[in-house]
mmCIF file of N, CA and C and ligand atoms in Angstrom:
data_model
loop_
_atom_site.group_PDB
_atom_site.id
_atom_site.type_symbol
_atom_site.label_atom_id
_atom_site.label_comp_id
_atom_site.label_asym_id
_atom_site.label_seq_id
_atom_site.Cartn_x
_atom_site.Cartn_y
_atom_site.Cartn_z
ATOM 1 N N UNK J 1 12.520 2.908 15.815
ATOM 2 C CA UNK J 1 11.305 3.734 15.677
ATOM 3 C C UNK J 1 10.121 2.985 16.293
ATOM 4 N N UNK J 2 9.431 3.644 17.182
ATOM 5 C CA UNK J 2 8.260 3.018 17.807
ATOM 6 C C UNK J 2 7.123 2.924 16.794
ATOM 7 N N UNK J 3 6.259 1.966 17.016
ATOM 8 C CA UNK J 3 5.106 1.812 16.129
ATOM 9 C C UNK J 3 4.274 3.081 16.138
ATOM 10 N N UNK J 4 3.934 3.555 14.953
ATOM 11 C CA UNK J 4 3.136 4.775 14.892
ATOM 12 C C UNK J 4 1.658 4.418 14.843
ATOM 13 N N UNK J 5 0.843 5.344 15.257
ATOM 14 C CA UNK J 5 -0.605 5.105 15.306
ATOM 15 C C UNK J 5 -1.187 5.114 13.900
ATOM 16 N N UNK J 6 -2.409 4.621 13.789
ATOM 17 C CA UNK J 6 -3.087 4.641 12.490
ATOM 18 C C UNK J 6 -3.221 6.063 11.967
ATOM 19 N N UNK J 7 -3.580 6.990 12.846
ATOM 20 C CA UNK J 7 -3.737 8.386 12.417
ATOM 21 C C UNK J 7 -2.423 8.966 11.916
ATOM 22 N N UNK J 8 -1.329 8.640 12.602
ATOM 23 C CA UNK J 8 -0.026 9.125 12.154
ATOM 24 C C UNK J 8 0.345 8.546 10.800
ATOM 25 N N UNK J 9 0.037 7.266 10.597
ATOM 26 C CA UNK J 9 0.350 6.629 9.315
ATOM 27 C C UNK J 9 -0.490 7.258 8.196
ATOM 28 N N UNK J 10 -1.755 7.523 8.487
ATOM 29 C CA UNK J 10 -2.640 8.177 7.520
ATOM 30 C C UNK J 10 -2.090 9.565 7.166
ATOM 31 N N UNK J 11 -1.640 10.299 8.174
ATOM 32 C CA UNK J 11 -1.094 11.641 7.930
ATOM 33 C C UNK J 11 0.199 11.593 7.123
ATOM 34 N N UNK J 12 1.023 10.562 7.354
ATOM 35 C CA UNK J 12 2.252 10.396 6.558
ATOM 36 C C UNK J 12 1.891 10.182 5.090
ATOM 37 N N UNK J 13 0.884 9.343 4.838
ATOM 38 C CA UNK J 13 0.466 9.070 3.458
ATOM 39 C C UNK J 13 -0.086 10.339 2.810
ATOM 40 N N UNK J 14 -0.901 11.058 3.565
ATOM 41 C CA UNK J 14 -1.516 12.279 3.035
ATOM 42 C C UNK J 14 -0.466 13.344 2.741
ATOM 43 N N UNK J 15 0.597 13.380 3.541
ATOM 44 C CA UNK J 15 1.601 14.444 3.417
ATOM 45 C C UNK J 15 2.384 14.379 2.102
ATOM 46 N N UNK J 16 2.404 13.225 1.464
ATOM 47 C CA UNK J 16 3.184 13.103 0.216
ATOM 48 C C UNK J 16 2.316 13.221 -1.024
ATOM 49 N N UNK J 17 1.013 13.399 -0.833
ATOM 50 C CA UNK J 17 0.104 13.557 -1.978
ATOM 51 C C UNK J 17 0.233 14.978 -2.511
ATOM 52 N N UNK J 18 0.748 15.084 -3.730
ATOM 53 C CA UNK J 18 0.933 16.393 -4.373
ATOM 54 C C UNK J 18 0.581 16.236 -5.845
ATOM 55 N N UNK J 19 -0.718 16.199 -6.166
ATOM 56 C CA UNK J 19 -1.138 15.925 -7.544
ATOM 57 C C UNK J 19 -0.521 16.896 -8.544
ATOM 58 N N UNK J 20 -0.041 16.330 -9.645
ATOM 59 C CA UNK J 20 0.546 17.140 -10.714
ATOM 60 C C UNK J 20 0.114 16.554 -12.046
ATOM 61 N N UNK J 21 -0.396 17.439 -12.909
ATOM 62 C CA UNK J 21 -0.786 16.982 -14.249
ATOM 63 C C UNK J 21 0.475 16.671 -15.046
ATOM 64 N N UNK J 22 0.441 15.544 -15.728
ATOM 65 C CA UNK J 22 1.532 15.189 -16.629
ATOM 66 C C UNK J 22 0.952 15.014 -18.022
ATOM 67 N N UNK J 23 1.697 14.502 -18.917
ATOM 68 C CA UNK J 23 1.324 14.424 -20.322
ATOM 69 C C UNK J 23 0.008 13.671 -20.549
ATOM 70 N N UNK J 24 -0.722 14.064 -21.576
ATOM 71 C CA UNK J 24 -1.948 13.410 -22.028
ATOM 72 C C UNK J 24 -3.069 13.460 -20.992
ATOM 73 N N UNK J 25 -3.032 14.453 -20.094
ATOM 74 C CA UNK J 25 -4.117 14.611 -19.137
ATOM 75 C C UNK J 25 -4.042 13.676 -17.948
ATOM 76 N N UNK J 26 -2.988 12.927 -17.845
ATOM 77 C CA UNK J 26 -2.843 12.052 -16.688
ATOM 78 C C UNK J 26 -2.137 12.810 -15.564
ATOM 79 N N UNK J 27 -1.924 12.135 -14.459
ATOM 80 C CA UNK J 27 -1.362 12.846 -13.313
ATOM 81 C C UNK J 27 -0.500 11.923 -12.468
ATOM 82 N N UNK J 28 0.325 12.553 -11.674
ATOM 83 C CA UNK J 28 1.195 11.826 -10.754
ATOM 84 C C UNK J 28 0.947 12.314 -9.342
ATOM 85 N N UNK J 29 1.163 11.444 -8.413
ATOM 86 C CA UNK J 29 1.081 11.759 -6.987
ATOM 87 C C UNK J 29 -0.328 12.126 -6.526
ATOM 88 N N UNK J 30 -1.341 11.526 -7.143
ATOM 89 C CA UNK J 30 -2.727 11.724 -6.691
ATOM 90 C C UNK J 30 -3.025 10.959 -5.410
ATOM 91 N N UNK J 31 -2.271 9.893 -5.200
ATOM 92 C CA UNK J 31 -2.514 9.014 -4.061
ATOM 93 C C UNK J 31 -1.173 8.731 -3.377
ATOM 94 N N UNK J 32 -1.184 8.742 -2.066
ATOM 95 C CA UNK J 32 0.028 8.437 -1.302
ATOM 96 C C UNK J 32 -0.181 7.205 -0.445
ATOM 97 N N UNK J 33 0.877 6.442 -0.285
ATOM 98 C CA UNK J 33 0.816 5.241 0.547
ATOM 99 C C UNK J 33 1.901 5.317 1.607
ATOM 100 N N UNK J 34 1.553 4.923 2.809
ATOM 101 C CA UNK J 34 2.527 4.796 3.895
ATOM 102 C C UNK J 34 2.384 3.400 4.479
ATOM 103 N N UNK J 35 3.518 2.782 4.698
ATOM 104 C CA UNK J 35 3.484 1.462 5.340
ATOM 105 C C UNK J 35 4.574 1.403 6.395
ATOM 106 N N UNK J 36 4.336 0.562 7.385
ATOM 107 C CA UNK J 36 5.402 0.229 8.330
ATOM 108 C C UNK J 36 5.625 -1.273 8.246
ATOM 109 N N UNK J 37 6.874 -1.644 8.459
ATOM 110 C CA UNK J 37 7.254 -3.050 8.355
ATOM 111 C C UNK J 37 7.220 -3.712 9.732
ATOM 112 N N UNK J 38 7.520 -5.001 9.732
ATOM 113 C CA UNK J 38 7.588 -5.735 10.998
ATOM 114 C C UNK J 38 8.715 -5.201 11.885
ATOM 115 N N UNK J 39 9.654 -4.465 11.293
ATOM 116 C CA UNK J 39 10.734 -3.840 12.079
ATOM 117 C C UNK J 39 10.412 -2.386 12.428
ATOM 118 N N UNK J 40 9.169 -1.978 12.170
ATOM 119 C CA UNK J 40 8.685 -0.620 12.470
ATOM 120 C C UNK J 40 9.383 0.471 11.668
ATOM 121 N N UNK J 41 9.867 0.113 10.489
ATOM 122 C CA UNK J 41 10.405 1.142 9.596
ATOM 123 C C UNK J 41 9.302 1.638 8.672
ATOM 124 N N UNK J 42 9.360 2.928 8.372
ATOM 125 C CA UNK J 42 8.343 3.584 7.551
ATOM 126 C C UNK J 42 8.823 3.718 6.106
ATOM 127 N N UNK J 43 7.933 3.385 5.170
ATOM 128 C CA UNK J 43 8.220 3.591 3.746
ATOM 129 C C UNK J 43 7.022 4.277 3.106
ATOM 130 N N UNK J 44 7.326 5.146 2.148
ATOM 131 C CA UNK J 44 6.295 5.944 1.488
ATOM 132 C C UNK J 44 6.360 5.764 -0.017
ATOM 133 N N UNK J 45 5.230 6.003 -0.686
ATOM 134 C CA UNK J 45 5.214 5.966 -2.142
ATOM 135 C C UNK J 45 3.989 6.665 -2.675
ATOM 136 N N UNK J 46 4.082 7.123 -3.918
ATOM 137 C CA UNK J 46 2.946 7.794 -4.562
ATOM 138 C C UNK J 46 2.564 7.074 -5.852
ATOM 139 N N UNK J 47 1.343 7.324 -6.290
ATOM 140 C CA UNK J 47 0.851 6.747 -7.541
ATOM 141 C C UNK J 47 1.363 7.551 -8.736
ATOM 142 N N UNK J 48 1.434 6.886 -9.868
ATOM 143 C CA UNK J 48 1.707 7.578 -11.134
ATOM 144 C C UNK J 48 0.752 6.999 -12.171
ATOM 145 N N UNK J 49 -0.129 7.855 -12.686
ATOM 146 C CA UNK J 49 -1.068 7.429 -13.725
ATOM 147 C C UNK J 49 -0.558 7.914 -15.067
ATOM 148 N N UNK J 50 -0.486 7.003 -16.021
ATOM 149 C CA UNK J 50 -0.080 7.352 -17.389
ATOM 150 C C UNK J 50 -0.994 6.637 -18.358
ATOM 151 N N UNK J 51 -0.945 7.038 -19.611
ATOM 152 C CA UNK J 51 -1.689 6.292 -20.607
ATOM 153 C C UNK J 51 -0.946 4.990 -20.920
ATOM 154 N N UNK J 52 -1.575 4.123 -21.658
ATOM 155 C CA UNK J 52 -1.029 2.810 -22.028
ATOM 156 C C UNK J 52 -0.752 1.918 -20.815
ATOM 157 N N UNK J 53 -1.448 2.188 -19.712
ATOM 158 C CA UNK J 53 -1.349 1.334 -18.513
ATOM 159 C C UNK J 53 0.064 1.158 -17.983
ATOM 160 N N UNK J 54 0.883 2.213 -18.119
ATOM 161 C CA UNK J 54 2.250 2.107 -17.606
ATOM 162 C C UNK J 54 2.371 2.612 -16.173
ATOM 163 N N UNK J 55 1.312 3.171 -15.634
ATOM 164 C CA UNK J 55 1.379 3.714 -14.292
ATOM 165 C C UNK J 55 1.238 2.632 -13.240
ATOM 166 N N UNK J 56 1.247 3.088 -12.006
ATOM 167 C CA UNK J 56 1.121 2.133 -10.902
ATOM 168 C C UNK J 56 0.551 2.823 -9.670
ATOM 169 N N UNK J 57 0.060 2.005 -8.761
ATOM 170 C CA UNK J 57 -0.552 2.496 -7.539
ATOM 171 C C UNK J 57 0.510 2.973 -6.541
ATOM 172 N N UNK J 58 0.074 3.773 -5.590
ATOM 173 C CA UNK J 58 0.969 4.251 -4.532
ATOM 174 C C UNK J 58 1.539 3.083 -3.721
ATOM 175 N N UNK J 59 0.730 2.035 -3.558
ATOM 176 C CA UNK J 59 1.221 0.864 -2.817
ATOM 177 C C UNK J 59 2.460 0.278 -3.495
ATOM 178 N N UNK J 60 2.451 0.259 -4.834
ATOM 179 C CA UNK J 60 3.618 -0.280 -5.560
ATOM 180 C C UNK J 60 4.869 0.521 -5.220
ATOM 181 N N UNK J 61 4.747 1.852 -5.229
ATOM 182 C CA UNK J 61 5.901 2.705 -4.915
ATOM 183 C C UNK J 61 6.411 2.454 -3.505
ATOM 184 N N UNK J 62 5.489 2.381 -2.552
ATOM 185 C CA UNK J 62 5.893 2.186 -1.151
ATOM 186 C C UNK J 62 6.531 0.811 -0.960
ATOM 187 N N UNK J 63 5.979 -0.195 -1.623
ATOM 188 C CA UNK J 63 6.534 -1.548 -1.511
ATOM 189 C C UNK J 63 7.913 -1.605 -2.185
ATOM 190 N N UNK J 64 8.066 -0.907 -3.310
ATOM 191 C CA UNK J 64 9.386 -0.851 -3.945
ATOM 192 C C UNK J 64 10.400 -0.192 -3.024
ATOM 193 N N UNK J 65 9.995 0.870 -2.333
ATOM 194 C CA UNK J 65 10.894 1.538 -1.381
ATOM 195 C C UNK J 65 11.256 0.592 -0.240
ATOM 196 N N UNK J 66 10.271 -0.168 0.219
ATOM 197 C CA UNK J 66 10.506 -1.138 1.296
ATOM 198 C C UNK J 66 11.534 -2.180 0.862
ATOM 199 N N UNK J 67 11.373 -2.682 -0.337
ATOM 200 C CA UNK J 67 12.294 -3.708 -0.830
ATOM 201 C C UNK J 67 13.672 -3.106 -1.094
ATOM 202 N N UNK J 68 13.688 -1.864 -1.550
ATOM 203 C CA UNK J 68 14.973 -1.168 -1.694
ATOM 204 C C UNK J 68 15.688 -1.090 -0.351
ATOM 205 N N UNK J 69 14.908 -0.963 0.718
ATOM 206 C CA UNK J 69 15.464 -0.949 2.063
ATOM 207 C C UNK J 69 15.764 -2.336 2.614
ATOM 208 N N UNK J 70 15.523 -3.357 1.799
ATOM 209 C CA UNK J 70 15.865 -4.716 2.207
ATOM 210 C C UNK J 70 14.813 -5.402 3.058
ATOM 211 N N UNK J 71 13.591 -4.877 3.042
ATOM 212 C CA UNK J 71 12.531 -5.467 3.868
ATOM 213 C C UNK J 71 11.384 -5.960 2.998
ATOM 214 N N UNK J 72 10.645 -6.934 3.542
ATOM 215 C CA UNK J 72 9.579 -7.574 2.773
ATOM 216 C C UNK J 72 8.282 -7.772 3.548
ATOM 217 N N UNK J 73 8.307 -7.540 4.872
ATOM 218 C CA UNK J 73 7.123 -7.820 5.682
ATOM 219 C C UNK J 73 6.415 -6.531 6.107
ATOM 220 N N UNK J 74 5.170 -6.420 5.683
ATOM 221 C CA UNK J 74 4.352 -5.248 6.013
ATOM 222 C C UNK J 74 3.589 -5.524 7.304
ATOM 223 N N UNK J 75 3.680 -4.573 8.227
ATOM 224 C CA UNK J 75 2.873 -4.666 9.451
ATOM 225 C C UNK J 75 1.548 -3.938 9.273
ATOM 226 N N UNK J 76 1.632 -2.739 8.657
ATOM 227 C CA UNK J 76 0.425 -1.911 8.502
ATOM 228 C C UNK J 76 0.599 -1.041 7.271
ATOM 229 N N UNK J 77 -0.495 -0.821 6.538
ATOM 230 C CA UNK J 77 -0.404 -0.055 5.288
ATOM 231 C C UNK J 77 -1.681 0.750 5.080
ATOM 232 N N UNK J 78 -1.525 1.917 4.446
ATOM 233 C CA UNK J 78 -2.688 2.745 4.121
ATOM 234 C C UNK J 78 -2.391 3.565 2.860
ATOM 235 N N UNK J 79 -3.428 3.825 2.089
ATOM 236 C CA UNK J 79 -3.337 4.696 0.918
ATOM 237 C C UNK J 79 -4.393 5.795 1.050
ATOM 238 N N UNK J 80 -3.986 7.034 0.705
ATOM 239 C CA UNK J 80 -4.831 8.203 0.954
ATOM 240 C C UNK J 80 -4.808 9.144 -0.246
ATOM 241 N N UNK J 81 -5.968 9.715 -0.566
ATOM 242 C CA UNK J 81 -6.069 10.731 -1.607
ATOM 243 C C UNK J 81 -5.843 12.117 -1.001
ATOM 244 N N UNK J 82 -5.744 13.126 -1.890
ATOM 245 C CA UNK J 82 -5.467 14.491 -1.447
ATOM 246 C C UNK J 82 -6.471 15.004 -0.412
ATOM 247 N N UNK J 83 -7.726 14.667 -0.608
ATOM 248 C CA UNK J 83 -8.756 15.158 0.308
ATOM 249 C C UNK J 83 -8.870 14.329 1.585
ATOM 250 N N UNK J 84 -7.949 13.405 1.750
ATOM 251 C CA UNK J 84 -7.934 12.609 2.977
ATOM 252 C C UNK J 84 -8.734 11.322 2.908
ATOM 253 N N UNK J 85 -9.352 11.074 1.771
ATOM 254 C CA UNK J 85 -10.122 9.833 1.624
ATOM 255 C C UNK J 85 -9.161 8.640 1.617
ATOM 256 N N UNK J 86 -9.467 7.664 2.444
ATOM 257 C CA UNK J 86 -8.651 6.457 2.539
ATOM 258 C C UNK J 86 -9.177 5.443 1.525
ATOM 259 N N UNK J 87 -8.251 4.898 0.723
ATOM 260 C CA UNK J 87 -8.630 3.936 -0.301
ATOM 261 C C UNK J 87 -8.201 2.526 0.095
ATOM 262 N N UNK J 88 -9.107 1.565 0.057
ATOM 263 C CA UNK J 88 -8.662 0.172 0.182
ATOM 264 C C UNK J 88 -7.800 -0.182 -1.032
ATOM 265 N N UNK J 89 -6.854 -1.098 -0.876
ATOM 266 C CA UNK J 89 -6.009 -1.454 -2.020
ATOM 267 C C UNK J 89 -6.813 -2.149 -3.113
ATOM 268 N N UNK J 90 -6.437 -1.890 -4.358
ATOM 269 C CA UNK J 90 -7.087 -2.566 -5.484
ATOM 270 C C UNK J 90 -6.706 -4.045 -5.461
ATOM 271 N N UNK J 91 -7.363 -4.825 -6.269
ATOM 272 C CA UNK J 91 -7.094 -6.261 -6.301
ATOM 273 C C UNK J 91 -5.657 -6.585 -6.656
ATOM 274 N N UNK J 92 -5.097 -5.816 -7.581
ATOM 275 C CA UNK J 92 -3.711 -6.059 -7.985
ATOM 276 C C UNK J 92 -2.753 -5.833 -6.811
ATOM 277 N N UNK J 93 -2.986 -4.785 -6.049
ATOM 278 C CA UNK J 93 -2.110 -4.495 -4.904
ATOM 279 C C UNK J 93 -2.273 -5.538 -3.802
ATOM 280 N N UNK J 94 -3.478 -6.045 -3.622
ATOM 281 C CA UNK J 94 -3.671 -7.116 -2.634
ATOM 282 C C UNK J 94 -2.820 -8.318 -3.020
ATOM 283 N N UNK J 95 -2.895 -8.692 -4.280
ATOM 284 C CA UNK J 95 -2.109 -9.826 -4.784
ATOM 285 C C UNK J 95 -0.608 -9.529 -4.713
ATOM 286 N N UNK J 96 -0.238 -8.286 -5.036
ATOM 287 C CA UNK J 96 1.169 -7.869 -5.009
ATOM 288 C C UNK J 96 1.751 -8.038 -3.605
ATOM 289 N N UNK J 97 1.030 -7.549 -2.601
ATOM 290 C CA UNK J 97 1.507 -7.669 -1.215
ATOM 291 C C UNK J 97 1.695 -9.126 -0.836
ATOM 292 N N UNK J 98 0.762 -9.963 -1.261
ATOM 293 C CA UNK J 98 0.843 -11.397 -0.961
ATOM 294 C C UNK J 98 2.038 -12.035 -1.658
ATOM 295 N N UNK J 99 2.250 -11.685 -2.909
ATOM 296 C CA UNK J 99 3.343 -12.314 -3.653
ATOM 297 C C UNK J 99 4.721 -11.858 -3.169
ATOM 298 N N UNK J 100 4.806 -10.654 -2.629
ATOM 299 C CA UNK J 100 6.081 -10.183 -2.066
ATOM 300 C C UNK J 100 6.481 -11.047 -0.880
ATOM 301 N N UNK J 101 5.497 -11.377 -0.047
ATOM 302 C CA UNK J 101 5.746 -12.244 1.109
ATOM 303 C C UNK J 101 4.391 -12.733 1.610
ATOM 304 N N UNK J 102 4.191 -14.040 1.633
ATOM 305 C CA UNK J 102 2.888 -14.562 2.051
ATOM 306 C C UNK J 102 2.565 -14.199 3.506
ATOM 307 N N UNK J 103 3.585 -13.887 4.312
ATOM 308 C CA UNK J 103 3.322 -13.415 5.686
ATOM 309 C C UNK J 103 2.535 -12.108 5.686
ATOM 310 N N UNK J 104 2.550 -11.407 4.562
ATOM 311 C CA UNK J 104 1.801 -10.148 4.494
ATOM 312 C C UNK J 104 0.288 -10.362 4.574
ATOM 313 N N UNK J 105 -0.173 -11.599 4.490
ATOM 314 C CA UNK J 105 -1.600 -11.863 4.717
ATOM 315 C C UNK J 105 -2.017 -11.427 6.124
ATOM 316 N N UNK J 106 -1.041 -11.345 7.032
ATOM 317 C CA UNK J 106 -1.328 -10.905 8.405
ATOM 318 C C UNK J 106 -1.219 -9.386 8.567
ATOM 319 N N UNK J 107 -0.857 -8.680 7.498
ATOM 320 C CA UNK J 107 -0.714 -7.223 7.581
ATOM 321 C C UNK J 107 -2.064 -6.564 7.882
ATOM 322 N N UNK J 108 -2.018 -5.497 8.661
ATOM 323 C CA UNK J 108 -3.206 -4.680 8.906
ATOM 324 C C UNK J 108 -3.332 -3.674 7.774
ATOM 325 N N UNK J 109 -4.492 -3.665 7.132
ATOM 326 C CA UNK J 109 -4.752 -2.733 6.050
ATOM 327 C C UNK J 109 -5.810 -1.741 6.523
ATOM 328 N N UNK J 110 -5.435 -0.473 6.543
ATOM 329 C CA UNK J 110 -6.392 0.562 6.942
ATOM 330 C C UNK J 110 -7.253 0.874 5.718
ATOM 331 N N UNK J 111 -8.551 0.614 5.830
ATOM 332 C CA UNK J 111 -9.441 0.792 4.677
ATOM 333 C C UNK J 111 -10.449 1.913 4.890
ATOM 334 N N UNK J 112 -10.385 2.592 6.020
ATOM 335 C CA UNK J 112 -11.288 3.703 6.287
ATOM 336 C C UNK J 112 -11.041 4.232 7.684
ATOM 337 N N UNK J 113 -11.751 5.314 8.011
ATOM 338 C CA UNK J 113 -11.634 5.874 9.353
ATOM 339 C C UNK J 113 -12.007 4.790 10.357
ATOM 340 N N UNK J 114 -11.081 4.444 11.213
ATOM 341 C CA UNK J 114 -11.305 3.422 12.240
ATOM 342 C C UNK J 114 -11.681 2.060 11.661
ATOM 343 N N UNK J 115 -11.280 1.802 10.412
ATOM 344 C CA UNK J 115 -11.537 0.494 9.807
ATOM 345 C C UNK J 115 -10.202 -0.128 9.407
ATOM 346 N N UNK J 116 -9.845 -1.200 10.101
ATOM 347 C CA UNK J 116 -8.597 -1.912 9.825
ATOM 348 C C UNK J 116 -8.937 -3.383 9.642
ATOM 349 N N UNK J 117 -8.375 -3.982 8.599
ATOM 350 C CA UNK J 117 -8.696 -5.370 8.288
ATOM 351 C C UNK J 117 -7.416 -6.076 7.848
ATOM 352 N N UNK J 118 -7.294 -7.340 8.164
ATOM 353 C CA UNK J 118 -6.131 -8.124 7.733
ATOM 354 C C UNK J 118 -6.198 -8.345 6.214
ATOM 355 N N UNK J 119 -5.026 -8.352 5.586
ATOM 356 C CA UNK J 119 -4.984 -8.615 4.143
ATOM 357 C C UNK J 119 -5.662 -9.938 3.810
ATOM 358 N N UNK J 120 -5.526 -10.935 4.672
ATOM 359 C CA UNK J 120 -6.129 -12.245 4.382
ATOM 360 C C UNK J 120 -7.650 -12.169 4.282
ATOM 361 N N UNK J 121 -8.246 -11.149 4.901
ATOM 362 C CA UNK J 121 -9.698 -10.968 4.770
ATOM 363 C C UNK J 121 -10.041 -10.292 3.438
ATOM 364 N N UNK J 122 -9.079 -9.540 2.895
ATOM 365 C CA UNK J 122 -9.285 -8.891 1.594
ATOM 366 C C UNK J 122 -8.882 -9.811 0.441
ATOM 367 N N UNK J 123 -8.129 -10.855 0.769
ATOM 368 C CA UNK J 123 -7.636 -11.795 -0.241
ATOM 369 C C UNK J 123 -7.793 -13.209 0.332
ATOM 370 N N UNK J 124 -9.039 -13.648 0.460
ATOM 371 C CA UNK J 124 -9.287 -14.877 1.227
ATOM 372 C C UNK J 124 -8.928 -16.185 0.520
ATOM 373 N N UNK J 125 -8.864 -16.164 -0.791
ATOM 374 C CA UNK J 125 -8.624 -17.425 -1.515
ATOM 375 C C UNK J 125 -7.436 -17.246 -2.444
ATOM 376 N N UNK J 126 -6.241 -17.608 -1.969
ATOM 377 C CA UNK J 126 -5.064 -17.483 -2.817
ATOM 378 C C UNK J 126 -5.069 -18.589 -3.863
ATOM 379 N N UNK J 127 -4.451 -18.303 -4.985
ATOM 380 C CA UNK J 127 -4.505 -19.200 -6.136
ATOM 381 C C UNK J 127 -3.406 -20.252 -6.121
ATOM 382 N N UNK J 128 -2.409 -20.117 -5.234
ATOM 383 C CA UNK J 128 -1.216 -20.950 -5.329
ATOM 384 C C UNK J 128 -1.036 -21.923 -4.183
ATOM 385 N N UNK J 129 -2.101 -22.258 -3.508
ATOM 386 C CA UNK J 129 -1.983 -23.140 -2.343
ATOM 387 C C UNK J 129 -1.310 -24.474 -2.676
ATOM 388 N N UNK J 130 -1.491 -24.968 -3.865
ATOM 389 C CA UNK J 130 -0.951 -26.269 -4.232
ATOM 390 C C UNK J 130 0.343 -26.194 -5.020
ATOM 391 N N UNK J 131 0.939 -25.001 -5.083
ATOM 392 C CA UNK J 131 2.208 -24.875 -5.818
ATOM 393 C C UNK J 131 3.384 -24.979 -4.877
HETATM 394 ZN ZN1 LIG Y 1 -3.435 -0.915 -6.516
#
């Protein structure tokens, strides 16, 4: 699979966003994530919000799918809401990507229309340099 453009990756993420109300007023699939790996494979995932903090971000789902596929290196990643708004990853997801593989600090993170930044710029001071 050839490398897809940022717009195509954004559209892939948006295409899986299908918000659905679930129990206790929470919802699933409000946010979609699309990532491509260093091997140019595409993985997708959606968010699930629940009470008692059991939910997770769309990035978690997409990264789990990537690991299920036997891959660990992200080349490019984006998360999108139903209305097309692009969300930068939360702090937990930044750390998650780093802990999956420290090479992911070189991943391109799409944080807005025509805004792409390396994960290392979003997570400049890792806590485990001396471990
Ligand atoms: Zn997150």
